[in-house]
Tab-separated table of C-alpha atoms in Angstrom:
chain	number	residue	atom	x	y	z
F	1	MET	CA	52.458	45.039	-16.401
F	2	GLN	CA	51.246	41.886	-18.118
F	3	HIS	CA	52.339	38.537	-16.661
F	4	THR	CA	52.015	35.110	-18.233
F	5	GLY	CA	52.680	31.623	-16.909
F	6	HIS	CA	51.498	32.682	-13.470
F	7	ILE	CA	48.715	31.785	-11.043
F	8	VAL	CA	45.406	33.642	-10.890
F	9	VAL	CA	43.351	33.695	-7.681
F	10	LEU	CA	39.590	34.193	-7.985
F	11	ASP	CA	38.489	36.041	-4.846
F	12	PHE	CA	35.269	34.899	-3.164
F	13	GLY	CA	35.715	37.218	-0.178
F	14	SER	CA	38.005	35.234	2.107
F	15	GLN	CA	40.044	37.090	4.714
F	16	TYR	CA	42.926	34.857	3.544
F	17	THR	CA	42.754	35.668	-0.195
F	18	GLN	CA	45.761	37.983	-0.123
F	19	LEU	CA	47.658	35.360	1.846
F	20	ILE	CA	47.184	32.856	-0.979
F	21	ALA	CA	48.827	35.284	-3.405
F	22	ARG	CA	51.705	35.913	-1.021
F	23	ARG	CA	52.338	32.208	-0.475
F	24	VAL	CA	52.474	31.531	-4.218
F	25	ARG	CA	54.828	34.470	-4.761
F	26	GLU	CA	57.078	33.113	-2.029
F	27	LEU	CA	57.439	30.024	-4.233
F	28	GLY	CA	58.910	32.260	-6.950
F	29	VAL	CA	55.778	32.380	-9.139
F	30	TYR	CA	53.819	35.567	-9.786
F	31	CYS	CA	50.251	35.484	-8.502
F	32	GLU	CA	47.466	38.003	-8.939
F	33	ILE	CA	43.941	38.378	-7.532
F	34	VAL	CA	40.856	38.984	-9.667
F	35	PRO	CA	37.127	39.090	-8.818
F	36	TYR	CA	35.231	35.790	-8.783
F	37	TRP	CA	32.919	37.089	-11.516
F	38	VAL	CA	35.672	37.782	-14.075
F	39	PRO	CA	34.671	36.371	-17.513
F	40	ALA	CA	36.403	33.206	-18.688
F	41	GLY	CA	37.755	35.092	-21.703
F	42	GLU	CA	39.507	37.568	-19.433
F	43	VAL	CA	41.063	34.755	-17.412
F	44	LYS	CA	42.217	33.049	-20.615
F	45	ARG	CA	43.707	36.299	-21.908
F	46	ARG	CA	45.959	36.401	-18.857
F	47	ARG	CA	47.371	32.998	-19.858
F	48	PRO	CA	47.741	31.547	-16.348
F	49	ARG	CA	49.311	28.183	-15.644
F	50	GLY	CA	46.788	27.588	-12.885
F	51	ILE	CA	43.796	29.050	-11.068
F	52	ILE	CA	42.950	29.039	-7.367
F	53	PHE	CA	39.435	29.632	-6.050
F	54	SER	CA	39.698	31.297	-2.635
F	55	GLY	CA	37.565	30.595	0.379
F	56	GLY	CA	34.747	32.923	1.379
F	57	PRO	CA	32.193	33.698	4.081
F	58	SER	CA	29.127	32.709	2.064
F	59	SER	CA	27.178	29.469	1.762
F	60	VAL	CA	26.704	28.150	-1.758
F	61	TYR	CA	22.952	27.950	-1.069
F	62	GLU	CA	22.534	31.575	0.002
F	63	LYS	CA	20.645	33.846	-2.347
F	64	GLY	CA	23.189	35.679	-4.465
F	65	ALA	CA	26.055	33.468	-3.328
F	66	PRO	CA	29.181	34.282	-5.371
F	67	MET	CA	29.775	31.810	-8.177
F	68	PRO	CA	32.441	31.813	-10.879
F	69	LYS	CA	31.558	31.843	-14.561
F	70	ARG	CA	30.967	28.209	-15.507
F	71	ALA	CA	33.200	28.548	-18.564
F	72	VAL	CA	36.187	29.105	-16.269
F	73	LEU	CA	35.937	25.431	-15.257
F	74	GLY	CA	36.348	24.422	-18.911
F	75	LEU	CA	39.479	26.406	-19.735
F	76	GLY	CA	41.637	23.299	-19.396
F	77	VAL	CA	43.767	25.037	-16.780
F	78	PRO	CA	44.277	23.282	-13.418
F	79	ILE	CA	42.026	24.728	-10.710
F	80	LEU	CA	42.433	24.338	-6.948
F	81	GLY	CA	39.366	25.195	-4.875
F	82	ILE	CA	40.000	26.119	-1.246
F	83	CYS	CA	37.145	25.769	1.263
F	84	TYR	CA	34.237	27.749	-0.271
F	85	GLY	CA	36.011	27.568	-3.636
F	86	MET	CA	35.878	23.767	-3.485
F	87	GLN	CA	32.207	23.824	-2.467
F	88	ALA	CA	31.300	26.201	-5.310
F	89	MET	CA	32.899	23.863	-7.858
F	90	ALA	CA	31.132	20.843	-6.373
F	91	LYS	CA	27.713	22.495	-6.547
F	92	MET	CA	28.217	23.743	-10.115
F	93	LEU	CA	29.178	20.256	-11.283
F	94	GLY	CA	26.218	18.448	-9.698
F	95	GLY	CA	27.607	17.517	-6.292
F	96	SER	CA	25.976	18.258	-2.952
F	97	VAL	CA	27.032	20.629	-0.188
F	98	GLY	CA	25.506	20.506	3.275
F	99	GLY	CA	25.751	22.458	6.489
F	100	ARG	CA	27.257	21.196	9.732
F	101	PRO	CA	25.501	21.618	13.131
F	102	GLU	CA	28.267	24.047	14.079
F	103	GLU	CA	31.190	25.727	12.381
F	104	GLU	CA	34.485	23.854	12.327
F	105	TYR	CA	37.210	26.329	13.165
F	106	GLY	CA	40.764	25.532	14.213
F	107	PRO	CA	43.335	22.723	13.955
F	108	ARG	CA	42.360	19.282	12.672
F	109	SER	CA	44.145	16.110	11.617
F	110	VAL	CA	43.634	15.016	7.999
F	111	ARG	CA	44.208	11.469	6.712
F	112	VAL	CA	45.490	11.183	3.155
F	113	VAL	CA	43.721	8.473	1.129
F	114	GLY	CA	45.821	6.692	-1.493
F	115	SER	CA	48.482	8.679	-3.337
F	116	HIS	CA	48.132	11.942	-5.195
F	117	ARG	CA	50.403	14.651	-6.588
F	118	LEU	CA	48.729	17.239	-4.346
F	119	PHE	CA	50.199	15.506	-1.286
F	120	LYS	CA	53.487	14.331	-2.801
F	121	GLY	CA	56.292	14.135	-0.250
F	122	LEU	CA	53.938	14.555	2.715
F	123	LYS	CA	53.010	12.204	5.542
F	124	ARG	CA	49.750	10.272	5.580
F	125	SER	CA	48.487	12.408	8.464
F	126	LEU	CA	48.515	16.208	8.135
F	127	LYS	CA	47.875	18.962	10.675
F	128	VAL	CA	45.650	21.534	8.972
F	129	TRP	CA	43.545	24.597	9.728
F	130	MET	CA	39.776	24.488	9.170
F	131	SER	CA	37.361	27.425	8.958
F	132	HIS	CA	33.961	26.431	7.567
F	133	ALA	CA	30.302	25.696	8.250
F	134	ASP	CA	29.476	23.720	5.066
F	135	VAL	CA	31.099	20.583	3.636
F	136	VAL	CA	30.873	18.649	0.378
F	137	THR	CA	28.542	15.758	1.250
F	138	ARG	CA	28.473	14.149	-2.211
F	139	PRO	CA	31.230	14.928	-4.719
F	140	PRO	CA	30.406	15.106	-8.441
F	141	GLY	CA	30.547	11.717	-10.123
F	142	SER	CA	34.026	12.053	-11.612
F	143	TRP	CA	35.656	13.303	-8.417
F	144	ARG	CA	37.515	11.012	-6.041
F	145	THR	CA	38.270	11.625	-2.404
F	146	ILE	CA	41.980	11.903	-1.595
F	147	ALA	CA	41.817	13.015	2.074
F	148	ARG	CA	39.278	12.961	4.903
F	149	THR	CA	38.754	13.671	8.595
F	150	ASP	CA	36.326	12.210	11.111
F	151	THR	CA	33.939	15.136	10.548
F	152	CYS	CA	34.696	15.910	6.891
F	153	PRO	CA	34.461	12.788	4.676
F	154	HIS	CA	35.656	14.624	1.555
F	155	CYS	CA	38.352	16.927	2.927
F	156	ALA	CA	40.305	16.863	-0.338
F	157	VAL	CA	39.123	15.809	-3.789
F	158	SER	CA	40.524	15.337	-7.258
F	159	ASP	CA	39.342	15.067	-10.844
F	160	SER	CA	42.632	14.695	-12.702
F	161	ARG	CA	40.957	14.341	-16.092
F	162	SER	CA	39.276	17.747	-15.776
F	163	LYS	CA	42.255	19.141	-13.802
F	164	LEU	CA	40.023	20.138	-10.882
F	165	TYR	CA	41.147	19.802	-7.274
F	166	GLY	CA	39.755	20.892	-3.940
F	167	VAL	CA	40.716	21.084	-0.273
F	168	GLN	CA	38.384	21.932	2.586
F	169	PHE	CA	41.252	23.195	4.749
F	170	HIS	CA	43.361	26.338	4.270
F	171	PRO	CA	46.891	25.532	3.013
F	172	GLU	CA	47.765	29.236	2.841
F	173	VAL	CA	47.753	29.855	6.604
F	174	SER	CA	50.759	29.124	8.803
F	175	HIS	CA	48.609	26.910	11.063
F	176	THR	CA	48.552	24.279	8.299
F	177	ALA	CA	51.961	22.732	8.913
F	178	ASP	CA	52.666	21.571	5.347
F	179	GLY	CA	50.445	24.076	3.571
F	180	SER	CA	53.265	25.617	1.545
F	181	GLN	CA	54.190	22.164	0.225
F	182	VAL	CA	50.570	21.491	-0.788
F	183	LEU	CA	50.564	24.778	-2.736
F	184	ALA	CA	53.974	23.983	-4.230
F	185	ASN	CA	52.701	20.583	-5.353
F	186	PHE	CA	49.805	22.282	-7.098
F	187	VAL	CA	51.836	25.129	-8.609
F	188	PHE	CA	54.794	23.045	-9.816
F	189	GLY	CA	53.680	19.410	-9.814
F	190	ILE	CA	50.220	19.950	-11.343
F	191	CYS	CA	50.394	23.348	-13.102
F	192	ALA	CA	54.026	22.954	-14.225
F	193	ALA	CA	54.630	26.634	-13.482
F	194	GLU	CA	58.170	27.995	-13.641
F	195	LYS	CA	59.908	30.192	-11.122
F	196	ASN	CA	59.788	33.578	-12.807
F	197	TRP	CA	59.107	35.991	-9.956
F	198	SER	CA	61.828	37.628	-7.917
F	199	MET	CA	62.456	41.159	-6.768
F	200	LYS	CA	65.506	41.318	-9.016
F	201	SER	CA	63.405	40.449	-12.069
F	202	PHE	CA	60.714	42.854	-10.886
F	203	ILE	CA	63.212	45.721	-10.822
F	204	GLU	CA	64.334	44.983	-14.373
F	205	THR	CA	60.837	44.704	-15.862
F	206	SER	CA	59.510	47.652	-13.832
F	207	THR	CA	62.401	49.888	-14.890
F	208	ALA	CA	61.736	49.086	-18.544
F	209	HIS	CA	57.992	49.651	-18.065
F	210	ILE	CA	58.543	53.073	-16.469
F	211	ARG	CA	60.826	54.151	-19.332
F	212	GLU	CA	58.308	52.982	-21.914
F	213	THR	CA	55.425	54.717	-20.121
F	214	VAL	CA	57.070	58.051	-19.418
F	215	GLY	CA	59.120	58.414	-22.594
F	216	ASP	CA	61.079	61.694	-22.569
F	217	SER	CA	58.682	63.493	-20.214
F	218	PRO	CA	59.835	64.843	-16.848
F	219	ILE	CA	58.178	63.095	-13.920
F	220	ILE	CA	57.530	64.064	-10.315
F	221	CYS	CA	57.341	61.710	-7.343
F	222	ALA	CA	55.252	62.193	-4.218
F	223	LEU	CA	57.847	61.650	-1.488
F	224	SER	CA	56.789	61.366	2.144
F	225	GLY	CA	59.963	59.863	3.594
F	226	GLY	CA	58.321	56.514	4.259
F	227	VAL	CA	59.447	53.172	2.874
F	228	ASP	CA	56.972	53.001	-0.034
F	229	SER	CA	57.521	56.474	-1.483
F	230	SER	CA	61.293	56.294	-0.959
F	231	VAL	CA	61.554	52.970	-2.814
F	232	THR	CA	59.306	54.398	-5.544
F	233	ALA	CA	61.596	57.423	-5.922
F	234	SER	CA	64.665	55.184	-6.103
F	235	LEU	CA	63.079	52.912	-8.719
F	236	VAL	CA	61.872	55.793	-10.885
F	237	SER	CA	65.263	57.502	-10.545
F	238	ARG	CA	66.881	54.309	-11.836
F	239	ALA	CA	64.589	54.437	-14.856
F	240	VAL	CA	64.648	58.122	-15.838
F	241	GLY	CA	67.580	59.644	-13.967
F	242	LYS	CA	67.642	63.448	-13.697
F	243	ARG	CA	64.184	63.795	-15.272
F	244	LEU	CA	62.766	62.909	-11.854
F	245	THR	CA	62.026	65.511	-9.207
F	246	SER	CA	60.666	64.343	-5.875
F	247	ILE	CA	58.249	66.649	-4.097
F	248	PHE	CA	57.956	66.657	-0.346
F	249	VAL	CA	54.827	68.418	0.908
F	250	ASP	CA	54.835	69.765	4.446
F	251	ASN	CA	51.085	69.557	4.954
F	252	GLY	CA	51.170	70.242	8.685
F	253	LEU	CA	50.205	66.623	9.406
F	254	LEU	CA	53.724	65.247	9.715
F	255	ARG	CA	55.639	63.795	12.622
F	256	LYS	CA	58.342	65.770	14.368
F	257	ASN	CA	61.469	66.422	12.236
F	258	GLU	CA	60.030	64.509	9.266
F	259	GLY	CA	61.434	66.973	6.732
F	260	ASP	CA	65.001	66.438	7.956
F	261	ALA	CA	64.811	62.706	7.245
F	262	VAL	CA	63.563	63.353	3.686
F	263	ARG	CA	66.342	65.839	2.940
F	264	ARG	CA	68.928	63.363	4.192
F	265	PHE	CA	67.554	60.540	2.035
F	266	CYS	CA	67.520	62.650	-1.142
F	267	ALA	CA	71.044	63.904	-0.483
F	268	ASP	CA	72.288	60.352	0.089
F	269	SER	CA	70.478	59.046	-3.021
F	270	GLY	CA	71.246	61.872	-5.445
F	271	ILE	CA	67.550	62.621	-6.043
F	272	LYS	CA	66.385	66.170	-6.790
F	273	LEU	CA	64.004	67.466	-4.130
F	274	LYS	CA	61.433	70.237	-4.108
F	275	TYR	CA	60.198	71.137	-0.616
F	276	VAL	CA	56.685	72.631	-0.536
F	277	ARG	CA	55.281	74.248	2.604
F	278	ALA	CA	51.496	73.929	2.444
F	279	SER	CA	50.235	73.370	5.987
F	280	GLY	CA	47.826	76.314	5.826
F	281	ARG	CA	45.793	75.040	2.878
F	282	PHE	CA	45.572	71.471	4.243
F	283	LEU	CA	44.513	72.501	7.750
F	284	SER	CA	42.049	75.016	6.367
F	285	GLY	CA	40.436	72.291	4.246
F	286	LEU	CA	40.149	70.012	7.280
F	287	GLU	CA	38.540	72.615	9.515
F	288	GLY	CA	35.378	71.234	11.100
F	289	VAL	CA	35.752	67.815	9.400
F	290	THR	CA	35.361	64.735	11.620
F	291	SER	CA	34.623	61.938	9.125
F	292	PRO	CA	37.770	59.868	8.432
F	293	GLU	CA	36.713	59.211	4.834
F	294	ARG	CA	36.211	62.937	4.209
F	295	LYS	CA	39.605	63.655	5.754
F	296	ARG	CA	41.298	61.190	3.413
F	297	ARG	CA	39.580	62.595	0.356
F	298	ILE	CA	40.320	66.201	1.275
F	299	ILE	CA	43.970	65.392	1.912
F	300	GLY	CA	44.238	63.378	-1.326
F	301	ARG	CA	42.661	66.215	-3.320
F	302	GLU	CA	45.007	68.832	-1.851
F	303	PHE	CA	48.070	66.697	-2.532
F	304	ILE	CA	47.128	66.439	-6.212
F	305	LYS	CA	46.543	70.206	-6.419
F	306	VAL	CA	49.998	70.861	-4.990
F	307	PHE	CA	51.607	68.486	-7.461
F	308	GLU	CA	49.693	69.916	-10.441
F	309	GLU	CA	50.682	73.455	-9.441
F	310	ALA	CA	54.330	72.460	-9.141
F	311	ALA	CA	54.530	70.548	-12.440
F	312	PRO	CA	54.820	73.530	-14.891
F	313	ALA	CA	57.929	74.834	-13.115
F	314	LEU	CA	59.520	71.377	-13.323
F	315	GLY	CA	59.741	71.132	-17.079
F	316	GLY	CA	56.023	70.560	-17.554
F	317	ALA	CA	56.004	67.142	-15.891
F	318	GLY	CA	53.093	65.039	-17.094
F	319	TYR	CA	53.465	62.096	-14.744
F	320	LEU	CA	53.141	61.601	-11.006
F	321	ALA	CA	54.792	58.607	-9.331
F	322	GLN	CA	53.518	57.461	-5.959
F	323	GLY	CA	54.038	54.513	-3.639
F	324	THR	CA	50.730	52.698	-3.930
F	325	LEU	CA	50.979	49.064	-2.790
F	326	TYR	CA	48.803	46.002	-3.409
F	327	PRO	CA	47.234	46.135	0.097
F	328	ASP	CA	46.340	49.818	-0.508
F	329	VAL	CA	44.407	48.849	-3.616
F	330	ILE	CA	42.727	45.873	-1.944
F	331	GLU	CA	41.575	47.896	1.093
F	332	SER	CA	40.509	50.969	-0.875
F	333	VAL	CA	38.523	49.587	-3.783
F	334	SER	CA	36.331	46.503	-3.680
F	335	VAL	CA	37.193	45.334	-7.202
F	336	LYS	CA	38.928	42.151	-6.092
F	337	GLY	CA	35.775	40.286	-5.118
F	338	PRO	CA	32.793	40.499	-2.790
F	339	SER	CA	34.853	41.986	0.040
F	340	ALA	CA	33.665	45.361	1.274
F	341	THR	CA	35.792	48.483	0.967
F	342	ILE	CA	37.614	48.904	4.288
F	343	LYS	CA	38.887	52.456	3.892
F	344	SER	CA	40.136	54.792	1.200
F	345	HIS	CA	43.849	55.343	1.003
F	346	HIS	CA	44.565	58.944	-0.006
F	347	ASN	CA	46.614	57.751	-2.983
F	348	VAL	CA	43.950	55.308	-4.230
F	349	GLY	CA	40.339	55.877	-3.205
F	350	GLY	CA	41.106	59.447	-2.101
F	351	LEU	CA	42.229	60.702	-5.520
F	352	PRO	CA	40.034	63.094	-7.517
F	353	ARG	CA	38.412	61.623	-10.611
F	354	ARG	CA	39.993	64.165	-12.945
F	355	MET	CA	43.703	64.834	-12.818
F	356	ASN	CA	46.109	66.656	-15.116
F	357	LEU	CA	48.888	64.250	-14.173
F	358	ARG	CA	49.037	60.638	-15.271
F	359	LEU	CA	49.828	58.189	-12.497
F	360	VAL	CA	52.853	55.916	-12.373
F	361	GLU	CA	52.565	53.354	-9.570
F	362	PRO	CA	55.443	50.871	-9.982
F	363	LEU	CA	54.863	49.142	-6.626
F	364	ARG	CA	51.138	48.598	-7.142
F	365	GLU	CA	51.609	44.814	-7.485
F	366	LEU	CA	53.774	44.393	-4.375
F	367	PHE	CA	53.221	43.566	-0.725
F	368	LYS	CA	55.146	45.475	1.942
F	369	ASP	CA	57.807	42.848	2.544
F	370	GLU	CA	58.458	42.691	-1.203
F	371	VAL	CA	58.880	46.473	-1.280
F	372	ARG	CA	61.566	46.267	1.388
F	373	GLN	CA	63.343	43.585	-0.662
F	374	VAL	CA	63.250	45.867	-3.706
F	375	GLY	CA	64.553	48.769	-1.644
F	376	LYS	CA	67.453	46.718	-0.349
F	377	LEU	CA	68.428	45.686	-3.884
F	378	LEU	CA	68.242	49.338	-4.998
F	379	GLY	CA	70.488	50.450	-2.160
F	380	VAL	CA	67.861	52.410	-0.219
F	381	PRO	CA	69.451	53.278	3.158
F	382	ALA	CA	68.656	51.043	6.132
F	383	TYR	CA	67.413	54.040	8.137
F	384	ILE	CA	64.589	54.338	5.563
F	385	LEU	CA	63.825	50.637	5.039
F	386	GLY	CA	63.557	50.039	8.773
F	387	ARG	CA	60.946	52.737	9.329
F	388	HIS	CA	57.450	51.814	10.450
F	389	PRO	CA	54.652	52.483	7.940
F	390	PHE	CA	53.193	55.982	8.122
F	391	PRO	CA	49.853	56.766	6.413
F	392	GLY	CA	49.733	59.285	3.580
F	393	PRO	CA	47.171	61.442	5.447
F	394	GLY	CA	49.639	61.472	8.331
F	395	LEU	CA	48.516	62.580	11.763
F	396	GLY	CA	45.238	63.703	10.199
F	397	VAL	CA	43.857	60.175	10.602
F	398	ARG	CA	45.462	59.656	14.000
F	399	ILE	CA	43.472	62.499	15.520
F	400	LEU	CA	39.935	61.233	15.989
F	401	GLY	CA	37.547	64.071	15.354
F	402	GLU	CA	38.500	67.516	14.085
F	403	VAL	CA	42.131	68.201	13.237
F	404	THR	CA	43.444	71.427	14.780
F	405	ARG	CA	46.898	72.905	15.239
F	406	ALA	CA	46.625	72.495	19.019
F	407	ARG	CA	45.727	68.808	18.759
F	408	LEU	CA	48.506	68.252	16.232
F	409	ARG	CA	51.055	69.735	18.624
F	410	ILE	CA	49.893	67.358	21.365
F	411	LEU	CA	49.967	64.250	19.185
F	412	ARG	CA	53.295	65.176	17.601
F	413	GLU	CA	54.974	65.304	21.018
F	414	VAL	CA	53.324	62.076	22.195
F	415	ASP	CA	54.438	60.287	19.020
F	416	TRP	CA	58.001	61.559	19.427
F	417	ILE	CA	58.242	60.265	22.997
F	418	TYR	CA	56.702	56.915	22.043
F	419	MET	CA	59.152	56.332	19.160
F	420	ASP	CA	62.096	57.518	21.248
F	421	GLU	CA	61.329	55.085	24.049
F	422	LEU	CA	60.706	52.161	21.688
F	423	THR	CA	64.024	52.834	19.962
F	424	GLY	CA	65.955	53.261	23.190
F	425	SER	CA	64.554	50.036	24.654
F	426	GLY	CA	65.323	47.978	21.538
F	427	GLN	CA	61.626	47.378	20.796
F	428	TYR	CA	61.272	49.482	17.628
F	429	ASP	CA	62.824	46.937	15.245
F	430	LYS	CA	60.731	44.113	16.747
F	431	ILE	CA	57.488	45.889	15.827
F	432	TRP	CA	55.866	46.196	12.396
F	433	GLN	CA	54.123	49.471	13.180
F	434	ALA	CA	53.622	51.627	16.261
F	435	PHE	CA	51.871	54.957	16.665
F	436	ALA	CA	49.753	57.077	18.977
F	437	VAL	CA	46.151	58.194	18.531
F	438	LEU	CA	44.618	61.295	20.110
F	439	LEU	CA	41.071	60.543	21.225
F	440	PRO	CA	38.259	63.128	21.167
F	441	VAL	CA	37.464	62.505	24.845
F	442	LYS	CA	38.741	63.815	28.157
F	443	THR	CA	38.980	62.106	31.520
F	444	VAL	CA	39.440	63.172	35.118
F	445	GLY	CA	42.918	62.879	36.601
F	446	VAL	CA	44.956	64.070	39.558
F	447	MET	CA	48.261	65.842	39.023
F	448	GLY	CA	50.044	67.765	41.785
F	449	ASP	CA	47.061	67.254	44.110
F	450	ARG	CA	44.872	69.065	41.600
F	451	ARG	CA	41.995	67.751	39.538
F	452	THR	CA	42.665	67.617	35.803
F	453	TYR	CA	40.321	67.052	32.907
F	454	GLU	CA	42.452	66.382	29.833
F	455	TYR	CA	42.864	64.264	26.701
F	456	VAL	CA	43.372	60.506	26.418
F	457	VAL	CA	45.957	59.067	24.015
F	458	ALA	CA	45.889	55.476	22.796
F	459	LEU	CA	49.093	53.667	21.897
F	460	ARG	CA	49.077	51.061	19.153
F	461	ALA	CA	51.827	48.575	18.252
F	462	VAL	CA	51.482	45.488	16.056
F	463	THR	CA	53.584	42.672	14.692
F	464	SER	CA	52.953	41.610	11.095
F	465	LEU	CA	54.563	40.361	7.900
F	466	ASP	CA	52.701	42.354	5.283
F	467	GLY	CA	50.085	44.441	7.097
F	468	MET	CA	47.172	42.354	5.810
F	469	THR	CA	46.901	40.582	9.171
F	470	ALA	CA	48.479	41.697	12.435
F	471	ASP	CA	48.700	40.892	16.131
F	472	TRP	CA	49.164	43.390	18.930
F	473	ALA	CA	52.742	43.644	20.145
F	474	ARG	CA	53.598	42.396	23.650
F	475	ILE	CA	55.787	45.320	24.711
F	476	PRO	CA	57.410	44.613	28.122
F	477	ALA	CA	55.528	46.162	31.033
F	478	PRO	CA	58.513	48.221	32.300
F	479	VAL	CA	58.848	49.833	28.870
F	480	MET	CA	55.127	50.622	28.733
F	481	GLU	CA	55.280	52.055	32.237
F	482	ARG	CA	58.143	54.353	31.246
F	483	ILE	CA	56.382	55.464	28.057
F	484	SER	CA	53.153	56.279	29.900
F	485	ALA	CA	54.873	58.191	32.693
F	486	ARG	CA	56.960	60.245	30.305
F	487	ILE	CA	53.968	61.172	28.137
F	488	VAL	CA	51.782	62.252	31.039
F	489	ASN	CA	54.600	64.181	32.702
F	490	SER	CA	55.921	65.838	29.521
F	491	VAL	CA	52.936	66.560	27.291
F	492	LYS	CA	50.519	69.175	28.481
F	493	ARG	CA	46.794	68.461	28.000
F	494	VAL	CA	47.245	64.653	28.327
F	495	ASN	CA	46.462	62.866	31.582
F	496	ARG	CA	45.742	59.274	30.506
F	497	VAL	CA	47.431	56.675	28.280
F	498	VAL	CA	45.750	53.441	27.093
F	499	TYR	CA	47.078	50.547	24.972
F	500	ASP	CA	45.226	48.918	22.078
F	501	VAL	CA	45.226	45.088	22.246
F	502	THR	CA	43.105	44.424	19.133
F	503	SER	CA	44.425	42.193	16.340
F	504	LYS	CA	43.699	42.571	12.606
F	505	PRO	CA	41.143	41.220	11.915
F	506	PRO	CA	38.763	42.161	13.470
F	507	GLY	CA	40.318	45.624	13.765
F	508	THR	CA	42.396	47.492	11.214
F	509	ILE	CA	45.892	48.640	12.148
F	510	GLU	CA	45.101	52.347	11.891
F	511	TRP	CA	42.113	53.625	13.844
F	512	GLU	CA	40.743	55.682	10.953
């Protein structure tokens, strides 16, 4: 869908780029991310009220350092450069950027110099978050310094005539105490943007867009029972009514009793459901495969085949709806900037190039927390909206190494016990996502005075807001002790349980 009067973020590879977009959206203004190299004409066509240059890991003096098209600076649209984005503007306009003896990373105190709209309503001293190695040592001639620190003489700069602004710190992170106000001052006070983004307005425009796209054609929806696909089914059902049929594919990679939850949701929501049993073809295709990327692509290909085979019997459906989210797109395809592809999601990077069905992805612009807001407005049941995320490839990417029926049985039982204990202890709703991983290694143990040599399972639990960053969950020790004992005592072929205490970044939430 086309948006106007919004904010465009040019991505230079910062780990915080997606956070900038989320913070602006929280202000009630739509914000989208585009690559740093996008032509000025393309930016102008989008008719933004303002542009933000993200930070990035590069130095402006590195060979091949990412630089925006110079014409973007002359569009007459206010631009805010953050960290590297500020340095890139300074260098392009004749200023100087120099390296520091060591990186400056963490909290700092910033002194505001004079008065400026960027800091309207804020104190003269601000607590901010720094993450940089270079600084602007000499601003371009028309720029004036509006904030500084003891180690960063030009911590914030302004050229009101050219509508260019820069901050060396990161206003988008929660560690910058008044960062949201700095962004609000830019978005509303400088760009004069209007609040035009809410989940209620999204539902209205998305419903109209789906109707316009699909026309009178029947449409099928890939339904897994998770939050994303369930909200997608509800939104598409609102748009086309009985012309929607949701397809649930039992691919053999599901959690215990997953099909029952899907049937209940469709019955409660009045959505037609076709249940396809296809575990044999999926597991056959995965035989001998150990690469996680190959697994995702095989699973994605088989899903599409199932849907294409089912379409003729469903009125010749020409469209496939699926619950692709903004983070899925960002992680799967490196089109948003210089960031590397992290992994392919089966419904983005894992899709075959040629398909007989045309895709409808109404949630493609949304973050996870926004999806839950949409679901609540649509009346999606709480027992669906409260579920932890579950990957499209299912347990196939939670078994490291080859996927077999025997390993699936082990992991399915471990997962069931883990979720049961988290729910019973009141921990489930405090956690963004929790799951178990079956490792392709065995360790020595002692059970009943006998030596064992069995599998290791790793437990993962994280807290997060949108899945783009995450911290490992501090589950109480007594709960962990009970989970471990129950798994080892109840699940044959497992004799050791470990807990993953890695945050994202540097790790991803899923292991594969």
